[in-house]
Amino acid sequence: MIKFLTIIYIFFFIFSCGYPDLDDVPDFKDTKLSDDELLEYCSISKTVKKDIEKCINDYKG
């Protein structure tokens, strides 16, 4: 039983090294949002209508 668990442990250890690192996640700073996505993003992050309009104008401007 111990040999079986050791083999399973080694198997998972070897194959888990193939996954990308957290540092390989792309940077989303240049991502363009559609009008619907922008309205949803600003609605979630802001509560006052004036702040929502400012958020949209800052993003597009």
Tab-separated table of C-alpha atoms in Angstrom:
chain	number	residue	atom	x	y	z
A	1	MET	CA	0.000	0.000	0.000
A	2	ILE	CA	2.841	2.411	0.821
A	3	LYS	CA	4.470	1.726	-2.572
A	4	PHE	CA	1.184	2.536	-4.295
A	5	LEU	CA	0.810	5.847	-2.420
A	6	THR	CA	4.439	6.729	-3.140
A	7	ILE	CA	3.964	6.088	-6.856
A	8	ILE	CA	0.770	8.152	-6.882
A	9	TYR	CA	2.539	10.980	-5.049
A	10	ILE	CA	5.454	10.963	-7.504
A	11	PHE	CA	3.057	10.790	-10.449
A	12	PHE	CA	1.112	13.876	-9.295
A	13	PHE	CA	4.320	15.724	-8.414
A	14	ILE	CA	5.796	15.216	-11.877
A	15	PHE	CA	2.649	16.188	-13.775
A	16	SER	CA	1.827	19.162	-11.558
A	17	CYS	CA	5.082	20.806	-12.658
A	18	GLY	CA	3.636	21.215	-16.157
A	19	TYR	CA	1.056	23.811	-15.136
A	20	PRO	CA	1.815	27.475	-15.877
A	21	ASP	CA	3.044	29.679	-13.108
A	22	LEU	CA	0.977	32.509	-11.667
A	23	ASP	CA	3.453	34.940	-13.222
A	24	ASP	CA	2.393	33.723	-16.691
A	25	VAL	CA	-1.085	35.237	-16.368
A	26	PRO	CA	-1.501	37.951	-19.035
A	27	ASP	CA	-1.750	41.615	-18.137
A	28	PHE	CA	-5.269	42.883	-18.843
A	29	LYS	CA	-4.455	46.619	-18.857
A	30	ASP	CA	-4.925	46.940	-22.634
A	31	THR	CA	-8.231	45.067	-22.722
A	32	LYS	CA	-11.023	46.962	-24.442
A	33	LEU	CA	-14.453	46.645	-22.846
A	34	SER	CA	-17.679	46.728	-24.833
A	35	ASP	CA	-20.298	49.324	-23.892
A	36	ASP	CA	-22.324	46.747	-21.955
A	37	GLU	CA	-19.272	45.470	-20.071
A	38	LEU	CA	-18.176	49.023	-19.283
A	39	LEU	CA	-21.619	49.958	-17.943
A	40	GLU	CA	-21.693	46.819	-15.786
A	41	TYR	CA	-18.149	47.428	-14.475
A	42	CYS	CA	-18.896	51.044	-13.563
A	43	SER	CA	-22.267	50.134	-12.026
A	44	ILE	CA	-20.636	47.585	-9.742
A	45	SER	CA	-17.747	49.797	-8.670
A	46	LYS	CA	-19.738	53.046	-8.312
A	47	THR	CA	-23.116	53.716	-6.731
A	48	VAL	CA	-24.006	57.322	-7.629
A	49	LYS	CA	-25.122	58.039	-11.221
A	50	LYS	CA	-22.686	60.949	-11.499
A	51	ASP	CA	-19.833	58.652	-10.485
A	52	ILE	CA	-20.937	56.056	-13.067
A	53	GLU	CA	-20.887	58.664	-15.848
A	54	LYS	CA	-17.442	59.871	-14.681
A	55	CYS	CA	-16.167	56.278	-14.672
A	56	ILE	CA	-17.403	55.718	-18.254
A	57	ASN	CA	-15.954	59.025	-19.484
A	58	ASP	CA	-12.591	58.356	-17.803
A	59	TYR	CA	-12.385	54.931	-19.452
A	60	LYS	CA	-13.276	56.173	-22.940
A	61	GLY	CA	-11.247	59.381	-22.657
